[in-house]
Coordinates of C-alpha atoms and ligand atoms in Angstrom, one line a residue:
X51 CA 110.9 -9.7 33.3
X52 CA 107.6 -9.7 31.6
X53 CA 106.1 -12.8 30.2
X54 CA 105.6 -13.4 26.3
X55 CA 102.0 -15.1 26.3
X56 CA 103.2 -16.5 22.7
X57 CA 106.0 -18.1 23.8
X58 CA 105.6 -19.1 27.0
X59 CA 101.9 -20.2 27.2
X60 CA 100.8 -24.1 27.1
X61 CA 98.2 -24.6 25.5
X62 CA 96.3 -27.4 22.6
X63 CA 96.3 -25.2 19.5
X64 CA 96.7 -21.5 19.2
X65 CA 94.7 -21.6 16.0
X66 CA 91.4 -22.3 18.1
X67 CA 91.5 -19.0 18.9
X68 CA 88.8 -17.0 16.3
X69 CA 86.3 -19.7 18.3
X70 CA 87.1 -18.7 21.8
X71 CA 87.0 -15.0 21.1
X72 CA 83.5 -15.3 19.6
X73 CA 82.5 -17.2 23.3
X74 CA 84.5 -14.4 25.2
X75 CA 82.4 -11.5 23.1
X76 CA 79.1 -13.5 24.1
X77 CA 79.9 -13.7 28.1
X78 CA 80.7 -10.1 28.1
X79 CA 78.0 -8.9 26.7
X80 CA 75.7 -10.4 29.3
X81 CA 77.8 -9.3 32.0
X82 CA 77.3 -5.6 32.9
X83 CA 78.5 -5.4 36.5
X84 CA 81.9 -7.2 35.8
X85 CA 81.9 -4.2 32.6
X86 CA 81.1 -1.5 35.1
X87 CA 84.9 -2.6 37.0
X88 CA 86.7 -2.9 34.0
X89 CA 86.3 1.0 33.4
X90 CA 87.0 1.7 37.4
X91 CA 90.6 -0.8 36.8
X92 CA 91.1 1.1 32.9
X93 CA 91.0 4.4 35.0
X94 CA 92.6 3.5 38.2
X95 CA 95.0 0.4 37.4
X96 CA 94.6 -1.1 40.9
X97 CA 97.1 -4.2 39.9
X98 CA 100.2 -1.8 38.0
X99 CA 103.0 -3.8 38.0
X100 CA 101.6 -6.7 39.8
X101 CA 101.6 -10.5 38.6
X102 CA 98.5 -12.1 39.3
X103 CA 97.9 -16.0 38.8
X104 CA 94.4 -17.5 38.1
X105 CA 93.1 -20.9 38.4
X106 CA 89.8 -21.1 37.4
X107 CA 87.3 -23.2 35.1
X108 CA 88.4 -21.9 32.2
X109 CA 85.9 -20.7 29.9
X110 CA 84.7 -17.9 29.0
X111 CA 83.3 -16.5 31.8
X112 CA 86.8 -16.6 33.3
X113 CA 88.4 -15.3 30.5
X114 CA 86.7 -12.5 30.8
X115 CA 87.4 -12.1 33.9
X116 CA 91.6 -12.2 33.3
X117 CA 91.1 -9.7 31.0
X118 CA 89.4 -7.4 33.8
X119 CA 92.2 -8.0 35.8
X120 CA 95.1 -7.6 32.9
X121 CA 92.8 -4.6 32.5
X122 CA 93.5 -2.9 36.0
X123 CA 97.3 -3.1 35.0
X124 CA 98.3 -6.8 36.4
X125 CA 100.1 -9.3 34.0
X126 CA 98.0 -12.4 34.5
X127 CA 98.7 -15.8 34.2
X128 CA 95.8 -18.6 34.1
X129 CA 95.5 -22.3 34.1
X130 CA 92.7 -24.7 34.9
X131 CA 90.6 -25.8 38.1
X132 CA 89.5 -29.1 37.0
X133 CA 91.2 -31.3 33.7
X134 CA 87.6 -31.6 32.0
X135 CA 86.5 -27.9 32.5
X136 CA 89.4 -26.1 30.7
X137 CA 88.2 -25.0 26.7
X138 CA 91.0 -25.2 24.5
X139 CA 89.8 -22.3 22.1
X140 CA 89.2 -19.8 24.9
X141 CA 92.6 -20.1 26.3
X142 CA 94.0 -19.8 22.6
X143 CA 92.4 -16.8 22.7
X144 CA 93.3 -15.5 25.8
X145 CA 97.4 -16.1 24.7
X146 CA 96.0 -13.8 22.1
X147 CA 95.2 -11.3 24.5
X148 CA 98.2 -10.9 26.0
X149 CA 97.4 -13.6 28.8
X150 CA 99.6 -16.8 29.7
X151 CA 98.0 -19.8 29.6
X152 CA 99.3 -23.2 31.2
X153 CA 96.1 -25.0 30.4
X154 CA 94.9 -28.0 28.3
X155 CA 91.5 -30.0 28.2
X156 CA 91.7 -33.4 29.5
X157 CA 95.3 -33.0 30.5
X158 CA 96.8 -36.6 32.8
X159 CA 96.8 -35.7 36.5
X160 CA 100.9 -35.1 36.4
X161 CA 100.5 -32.6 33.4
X162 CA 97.2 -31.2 35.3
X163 CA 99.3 -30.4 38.3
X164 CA 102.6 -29.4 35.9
X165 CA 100.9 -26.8 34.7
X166 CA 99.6 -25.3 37.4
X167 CA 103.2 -25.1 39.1
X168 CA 104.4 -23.3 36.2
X169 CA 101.5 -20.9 36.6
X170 CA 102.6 -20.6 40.2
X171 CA 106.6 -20.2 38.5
X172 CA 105.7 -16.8 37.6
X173 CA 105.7 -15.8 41.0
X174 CA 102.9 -13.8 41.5
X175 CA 102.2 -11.3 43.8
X176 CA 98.2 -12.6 44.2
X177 CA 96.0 -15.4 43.6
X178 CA 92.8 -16.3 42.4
X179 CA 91.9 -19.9 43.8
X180 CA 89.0 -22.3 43.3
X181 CA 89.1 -25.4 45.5
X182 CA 92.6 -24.6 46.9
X183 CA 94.9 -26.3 44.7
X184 CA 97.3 -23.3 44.1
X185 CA 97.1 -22.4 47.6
X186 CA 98.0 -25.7 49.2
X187 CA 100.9 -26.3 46.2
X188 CA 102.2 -22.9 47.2
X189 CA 102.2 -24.1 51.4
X190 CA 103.4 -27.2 50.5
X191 CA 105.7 -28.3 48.0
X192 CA 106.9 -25.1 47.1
X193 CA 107.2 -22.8 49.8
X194 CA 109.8 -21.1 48.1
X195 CA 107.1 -19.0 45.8
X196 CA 105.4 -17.8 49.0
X197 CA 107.1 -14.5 49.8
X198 CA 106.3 -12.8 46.8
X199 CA 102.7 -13.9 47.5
X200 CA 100.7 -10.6 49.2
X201 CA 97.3 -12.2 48.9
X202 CA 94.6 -14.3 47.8
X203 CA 90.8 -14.7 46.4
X204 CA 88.8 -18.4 47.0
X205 CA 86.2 -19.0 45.0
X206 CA 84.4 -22.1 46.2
X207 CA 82.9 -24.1 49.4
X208 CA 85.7 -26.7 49.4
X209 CA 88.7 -23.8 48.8
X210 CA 87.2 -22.0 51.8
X211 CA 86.9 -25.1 54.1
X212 CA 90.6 -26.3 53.2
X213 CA 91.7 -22.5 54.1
X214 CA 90.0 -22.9 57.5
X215 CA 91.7 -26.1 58.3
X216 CA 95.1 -24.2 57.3
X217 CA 94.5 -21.1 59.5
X218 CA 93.3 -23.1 62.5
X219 CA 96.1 -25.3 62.1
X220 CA 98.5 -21.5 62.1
X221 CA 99.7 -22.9 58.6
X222 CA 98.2 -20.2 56.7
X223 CA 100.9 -17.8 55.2
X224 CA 99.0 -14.7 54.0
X225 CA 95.2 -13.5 53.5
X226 CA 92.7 -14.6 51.4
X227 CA 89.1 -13.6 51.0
X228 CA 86.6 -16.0 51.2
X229 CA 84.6 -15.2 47.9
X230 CA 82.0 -17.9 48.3
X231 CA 80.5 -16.4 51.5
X232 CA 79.4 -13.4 50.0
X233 CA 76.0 -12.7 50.2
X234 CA 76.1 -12.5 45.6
X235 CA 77.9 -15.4 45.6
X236 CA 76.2 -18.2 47.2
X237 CA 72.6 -16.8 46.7
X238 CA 73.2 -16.9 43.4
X239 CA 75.8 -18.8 41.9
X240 CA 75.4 -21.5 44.7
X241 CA 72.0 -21.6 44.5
X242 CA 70.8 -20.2 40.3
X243 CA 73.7 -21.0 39.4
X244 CA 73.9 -24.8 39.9
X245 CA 70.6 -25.2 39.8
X246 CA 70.6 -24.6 36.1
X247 CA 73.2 -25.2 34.8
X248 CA 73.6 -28.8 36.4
X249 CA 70.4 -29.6 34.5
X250 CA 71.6 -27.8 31.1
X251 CA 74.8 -30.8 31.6
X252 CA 72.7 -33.8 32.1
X253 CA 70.2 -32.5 29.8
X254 CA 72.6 -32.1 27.1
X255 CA 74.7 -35.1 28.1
X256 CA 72.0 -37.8 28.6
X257 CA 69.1 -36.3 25.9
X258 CA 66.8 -38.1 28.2
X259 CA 63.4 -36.5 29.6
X260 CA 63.7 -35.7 33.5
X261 CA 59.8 -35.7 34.0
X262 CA 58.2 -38.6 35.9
X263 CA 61.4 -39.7 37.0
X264 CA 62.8 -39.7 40.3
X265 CA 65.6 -37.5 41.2
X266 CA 67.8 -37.7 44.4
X267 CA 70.0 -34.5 45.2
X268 CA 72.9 -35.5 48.0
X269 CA 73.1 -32.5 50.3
X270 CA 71.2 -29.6 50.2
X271 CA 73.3 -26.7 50.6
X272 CA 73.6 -23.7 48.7
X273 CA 74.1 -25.6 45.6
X274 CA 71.4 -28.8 46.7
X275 CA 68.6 -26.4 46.9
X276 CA 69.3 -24.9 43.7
X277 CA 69.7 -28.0 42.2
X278 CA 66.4 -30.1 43.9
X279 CA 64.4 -26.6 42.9
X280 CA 65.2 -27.1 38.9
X281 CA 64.6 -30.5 39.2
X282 CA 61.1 -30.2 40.7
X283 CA 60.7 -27.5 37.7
X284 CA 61.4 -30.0 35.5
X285 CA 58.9 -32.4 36.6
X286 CA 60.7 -34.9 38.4
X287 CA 59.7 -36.5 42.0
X288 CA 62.4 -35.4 44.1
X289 CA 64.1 -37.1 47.0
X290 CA 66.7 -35.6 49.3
X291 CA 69.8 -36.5 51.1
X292 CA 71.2 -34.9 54.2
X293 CA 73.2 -35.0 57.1
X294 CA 72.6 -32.1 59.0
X295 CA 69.0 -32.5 60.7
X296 CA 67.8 -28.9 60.0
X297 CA 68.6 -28.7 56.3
X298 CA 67.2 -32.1 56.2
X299 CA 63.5 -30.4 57.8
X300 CA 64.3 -27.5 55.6
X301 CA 64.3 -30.0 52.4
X302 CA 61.2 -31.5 53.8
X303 CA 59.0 -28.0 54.2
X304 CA 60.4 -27.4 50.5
X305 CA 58.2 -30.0 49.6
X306 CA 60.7 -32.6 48.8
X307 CA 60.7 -36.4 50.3
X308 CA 63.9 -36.6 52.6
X309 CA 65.2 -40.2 53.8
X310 CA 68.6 -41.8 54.0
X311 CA 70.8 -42.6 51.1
X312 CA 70.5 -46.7 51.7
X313 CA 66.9 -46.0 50.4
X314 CA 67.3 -43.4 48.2
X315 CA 69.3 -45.6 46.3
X316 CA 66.9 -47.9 45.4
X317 CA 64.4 -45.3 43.7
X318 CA 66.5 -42.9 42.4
X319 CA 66.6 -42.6 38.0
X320 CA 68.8 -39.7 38.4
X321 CA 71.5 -38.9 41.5
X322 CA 73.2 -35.5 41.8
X323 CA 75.8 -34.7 44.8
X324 CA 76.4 -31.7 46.1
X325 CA 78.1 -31.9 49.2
X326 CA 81.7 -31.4 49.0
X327 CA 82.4 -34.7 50.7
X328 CA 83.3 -38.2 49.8
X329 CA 82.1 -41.4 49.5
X330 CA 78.5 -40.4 49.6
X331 CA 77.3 -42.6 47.0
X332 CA 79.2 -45.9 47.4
X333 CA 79.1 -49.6 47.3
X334 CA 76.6 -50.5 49.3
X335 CA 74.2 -48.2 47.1
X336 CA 75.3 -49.6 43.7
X337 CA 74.0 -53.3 44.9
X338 CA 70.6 -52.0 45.1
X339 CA 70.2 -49.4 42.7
X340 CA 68.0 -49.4 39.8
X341 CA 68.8 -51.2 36.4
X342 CA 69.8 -47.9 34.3
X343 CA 70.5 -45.3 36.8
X344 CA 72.2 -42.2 36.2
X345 CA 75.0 -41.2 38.9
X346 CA 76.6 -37.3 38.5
X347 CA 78.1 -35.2 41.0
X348 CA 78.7 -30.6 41.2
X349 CA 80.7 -31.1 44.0
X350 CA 84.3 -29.8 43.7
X351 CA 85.8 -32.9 43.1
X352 CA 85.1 -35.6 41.9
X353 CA 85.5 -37.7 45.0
X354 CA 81.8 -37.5 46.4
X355 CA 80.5 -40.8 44.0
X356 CA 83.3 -43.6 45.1
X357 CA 84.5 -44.9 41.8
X358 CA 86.8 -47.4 42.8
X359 CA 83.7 -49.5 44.4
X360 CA 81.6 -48.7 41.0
X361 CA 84.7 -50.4 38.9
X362 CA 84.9 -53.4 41.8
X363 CA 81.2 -54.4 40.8
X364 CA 81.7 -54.2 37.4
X365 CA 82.3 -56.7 35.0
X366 CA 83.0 -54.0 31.7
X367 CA 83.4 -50.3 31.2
X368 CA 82.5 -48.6 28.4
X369 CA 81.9 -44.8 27.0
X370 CA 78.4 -45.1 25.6
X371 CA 78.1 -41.1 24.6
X372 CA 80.5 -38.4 25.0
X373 CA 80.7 -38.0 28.8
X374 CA 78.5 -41.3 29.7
X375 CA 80.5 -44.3 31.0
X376 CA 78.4 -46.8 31.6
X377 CA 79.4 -50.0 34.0
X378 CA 77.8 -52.8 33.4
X379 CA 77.7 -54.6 37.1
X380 CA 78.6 -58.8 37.6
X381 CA 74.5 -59.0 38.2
X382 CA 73.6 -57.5 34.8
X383 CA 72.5 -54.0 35.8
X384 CA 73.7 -51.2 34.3
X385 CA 74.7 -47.7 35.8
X386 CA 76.0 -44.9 34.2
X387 CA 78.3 -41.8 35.5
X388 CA 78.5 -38.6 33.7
X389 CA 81.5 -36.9 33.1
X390 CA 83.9 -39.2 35.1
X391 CA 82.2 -37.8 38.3
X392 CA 83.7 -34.6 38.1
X393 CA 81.2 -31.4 38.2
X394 CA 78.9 -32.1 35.9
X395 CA 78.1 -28.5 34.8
X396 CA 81.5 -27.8 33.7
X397 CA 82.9 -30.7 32.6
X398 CA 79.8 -31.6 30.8
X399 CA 78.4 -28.2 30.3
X400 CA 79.7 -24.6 29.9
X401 CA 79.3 -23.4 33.6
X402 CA 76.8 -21.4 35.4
X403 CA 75.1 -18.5 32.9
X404 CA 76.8 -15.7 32.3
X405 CA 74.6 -13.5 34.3
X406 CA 75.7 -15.2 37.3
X407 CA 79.3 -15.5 36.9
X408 CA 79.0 -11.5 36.4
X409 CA 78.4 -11.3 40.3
X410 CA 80.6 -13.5 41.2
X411 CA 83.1 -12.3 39.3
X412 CA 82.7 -8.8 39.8
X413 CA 82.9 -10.3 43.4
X414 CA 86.5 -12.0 42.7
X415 CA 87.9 -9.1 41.0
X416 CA 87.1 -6.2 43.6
X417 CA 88.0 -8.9 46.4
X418 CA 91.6 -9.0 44.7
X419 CA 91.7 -5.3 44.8
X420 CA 90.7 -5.1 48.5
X421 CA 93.2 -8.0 49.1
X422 CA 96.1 -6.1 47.6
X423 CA 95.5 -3.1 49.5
X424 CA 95.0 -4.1 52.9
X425 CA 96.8 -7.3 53.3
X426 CA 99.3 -5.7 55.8
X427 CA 96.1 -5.1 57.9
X428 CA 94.2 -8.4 57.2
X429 CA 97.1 -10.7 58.5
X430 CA 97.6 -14.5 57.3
X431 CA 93.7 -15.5 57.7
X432 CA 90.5 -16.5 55.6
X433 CA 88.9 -12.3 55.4
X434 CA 85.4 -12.2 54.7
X435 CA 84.4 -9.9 52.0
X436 CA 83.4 -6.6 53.1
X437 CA 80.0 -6.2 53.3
X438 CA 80.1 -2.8 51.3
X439 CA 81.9 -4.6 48.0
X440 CA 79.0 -7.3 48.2
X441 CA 76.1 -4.6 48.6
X442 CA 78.1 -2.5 45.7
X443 CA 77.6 -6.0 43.6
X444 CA 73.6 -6.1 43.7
X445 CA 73.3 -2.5 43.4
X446 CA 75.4 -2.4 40.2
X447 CA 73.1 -5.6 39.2
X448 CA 69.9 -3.7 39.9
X449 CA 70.9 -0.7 37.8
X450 CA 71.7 -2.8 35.1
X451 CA 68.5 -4.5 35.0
X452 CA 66.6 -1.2 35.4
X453 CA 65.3 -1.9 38.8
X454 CA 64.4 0.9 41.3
X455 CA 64.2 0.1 45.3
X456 CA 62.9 2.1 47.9
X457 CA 65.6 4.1 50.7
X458 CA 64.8 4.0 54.5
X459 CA 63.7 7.3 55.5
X460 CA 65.7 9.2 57.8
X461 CA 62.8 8.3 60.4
X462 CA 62.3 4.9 59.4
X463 CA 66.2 4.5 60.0
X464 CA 65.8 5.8 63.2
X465 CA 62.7 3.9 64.1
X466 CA 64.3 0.4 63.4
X467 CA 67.6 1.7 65.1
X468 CA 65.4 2.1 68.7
X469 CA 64.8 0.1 71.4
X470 CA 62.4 2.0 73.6
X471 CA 58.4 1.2 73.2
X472 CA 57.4 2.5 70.0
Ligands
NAD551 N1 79.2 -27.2 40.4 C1 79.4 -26.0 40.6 O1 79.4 -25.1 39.7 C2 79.6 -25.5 42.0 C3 79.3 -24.2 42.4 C4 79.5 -23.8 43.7 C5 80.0 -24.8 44.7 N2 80.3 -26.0 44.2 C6 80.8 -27.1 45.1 O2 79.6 -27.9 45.5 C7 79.8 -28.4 46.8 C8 78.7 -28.0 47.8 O3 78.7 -26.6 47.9 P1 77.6 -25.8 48.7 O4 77.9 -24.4 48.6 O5 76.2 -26.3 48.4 O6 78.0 -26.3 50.2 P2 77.1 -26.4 51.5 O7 78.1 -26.5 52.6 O8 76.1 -25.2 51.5 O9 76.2 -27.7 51.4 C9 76.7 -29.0 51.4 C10 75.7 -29.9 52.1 O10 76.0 -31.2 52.0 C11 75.6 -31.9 53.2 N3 76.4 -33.2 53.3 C12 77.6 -33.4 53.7 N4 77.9 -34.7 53.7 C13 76.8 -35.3 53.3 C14 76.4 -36.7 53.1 N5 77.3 -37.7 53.4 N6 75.1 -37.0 52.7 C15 74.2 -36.0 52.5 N7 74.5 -34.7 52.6 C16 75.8 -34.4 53.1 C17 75.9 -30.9 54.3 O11 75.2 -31.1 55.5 C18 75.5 -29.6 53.6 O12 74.1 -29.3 53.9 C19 81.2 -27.9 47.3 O13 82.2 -28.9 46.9 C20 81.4 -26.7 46.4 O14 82.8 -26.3 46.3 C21 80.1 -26.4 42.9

């Protein structure tokens, strides 16, 4: 039975939707490669009588992306990724479209997870994931949805790693490609992506000035690089965090100083996480942190500064600006965390630019279409994206931004393809 996005969608207010079809218009104008598929799914309707669910950060960027897939012939339904990242006009305006939509900003964690079960009600026939929830709901409490399911897409670091520990553990019940470790994923979105738009949410958030001050990135991955880069752009003394020793010399011949978080966190004015992990900023770095220090975190959840230990210290809580708690401490110091701790980009920001989601979801959308038509073949496993799809990605990009590259020369090919002494 097909779905009536009128009726059945949750959503805030149905009549935000003039709003979110205005920010939809603007994403898909900057996104050429993810416009380029659209036509291929018009023509070929890869997903014809298919039910695809989505959980994603939704905005507009995603939005645009359902409508790719409702596009290619699949009837999609959509709901959230994190509680503070969801914008209420865009999903009225997807309902508009034709799209169900079990999504609300700033929903209470039973509600949050409510709605993602009813997304995940609708029985669909493949995913799209980012950071595993619907995945692990689907192996977990409600196994019974699983059959129907032929395949899945993960979009992030932390989705990937939780797929890993279910298809070691033989728990993993059908394929999913692992989106983030595309070469136009990470690169870019990771990397660009973060990097910016982390900065665009404490810029807008804070309306403080970044130069002079000193700026301490936790982890540099993908994201940490991209993230100590714009920093450095910005003016800032950086300082980085690390675990893992060759990052750590990688941060250093970046230019960056790299020590341990027990004395980062007494010089730090700003601190970003990026690792994916928990309790990396924790009590023993609130008791000697600056008076005034600004805590925020991009990693998927918002688990990596340990709040519990910030509210044990503290003698009051308030919201000072939107998105700005500030904890005053027993001692008198202050420190304030953006957005609850949860990805500051998105819940205090609109995302990574639009340019950037266009890879990656371009990425998402023809990794869905390879899922669907070879998960007899892939088996119940975490599939890397074929190398073909990704390089199809960057060419598309390329064309659209008028660049020309060289091709080897039959000789050159064979030249680099020899071993004997040239
Ligand atoms: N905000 C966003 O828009 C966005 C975009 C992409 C990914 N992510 C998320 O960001 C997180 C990081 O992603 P990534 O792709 O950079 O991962 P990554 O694996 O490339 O990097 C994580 C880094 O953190 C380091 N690390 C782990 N524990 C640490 C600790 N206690 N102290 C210091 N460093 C530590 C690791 O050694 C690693 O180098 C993930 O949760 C991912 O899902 C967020």
């Amino acid at each position: 039975m097909k779905l009536n996005a009128v009726d059945n969608s949750v959503i805030t207010d149905i009549k935000l939707a003039p709003q979110g079809h205005l920010k939809i218009d603007w994403v898909k104008a900057h996104m050429p490669v993810l416009n380029r598929i659209r036509e291929q799914f018009e023509k070929e309707q890869p997903f014809k009588g298919l039910k695809v669910a989505i959980s994603l950060h939704l905005e507009a960027k995603t939005a645009y992306l359902a409508k790719v897939v409702k596009a290619g012939g699949a009837e999609v339904t959509i709901t959230g990724s994190n509680p503070l990242s969801t914008q209420d006009d865009v999903c009225a305006a997807l309902v508009e479209d034709g799209i169900t939509v079990f999504a609300k900003y700033n929903p209470d964690p039973e509600e949050y997870k409510e709605l993602m079960v009813k997304t995940l009600e609708t029985k669909p026939d493949l995913v799209i994931d980012d950071g595993g929830d619907l995945v692990s709901i689907l192996h977990s409490e409600r196994q019974d949805l699983l059959d129907q399911v032929r395949g899945g897409a993960e979009e992030t670091t932390t989705g990937i790693l939780r797929l890993k520990a279910m298809e070691k553990e033989g728990e993993l019940k059908f394929p999913v490609v692992a989106v983030n470790d595309a070469f136009c994923k990470y690169l870019f979105d990771n990397r660009y992506g973060t990097g910016q738009s982390v900065w665009d949410g404490i810029n807008r958030t804070t309306n403080l000035v970044v130069a002079g001050k000193t700026v301490v990135v936790v982890g540099y991955g993908w994201c940490g690089r991209g993230v100590a880069m714009r920093a450095k752009g910005l003016g800032a003394n950086v300082i980085v965090t690390e675990v893992d020793a060759i990052k750590a010399v990688e941060a250093y011949m970046d230019g960056f100083q790299v020590m341990s978080m027990d004395e980062a966190a007494k010089l730090g004015d700003f601190f970003v996480t990026v690792t994916g992990n928990k309790d990396v900023i924790r009590g023993q770095h609130y008791k000697v942190m600056k008076d005034g220090a600004i805590l925020s975190n991009a990693g998927h959840f918002d688990i990596e500064v340990n709040k519990p230990e910030l509210e044990e210290q503290s003698s009051s809580i308030r919201t000072v600006r939107n998105n700005i708690e500030e904890y005053a401490l027993k001692d008198g110091r202050k420190i304030y965390l953006l957005a609850e701790g949860r990805l500051v980009n998105l819940a205090a920001g609109d995302g990574h630019p639009a340019e950037i989601m266009d890879m990656t979801f371009a990425l998402q959308a023809m990794s869905l279409k390879y899922v669907n038509e070879q998960y007899k073949n892939i088996g119940n496993k975490v599939e890397s994206v074929p190398y073909e799809l990704d390089e199809q990605v960057a060419r598309i990009k390329l064309e659209s931004l008028g660049i020309n590259i060289d091709a080897l020369s039959e000789e050159q090919k064979s030249y680099l393809e020899s071993w004997s002494a040239h």
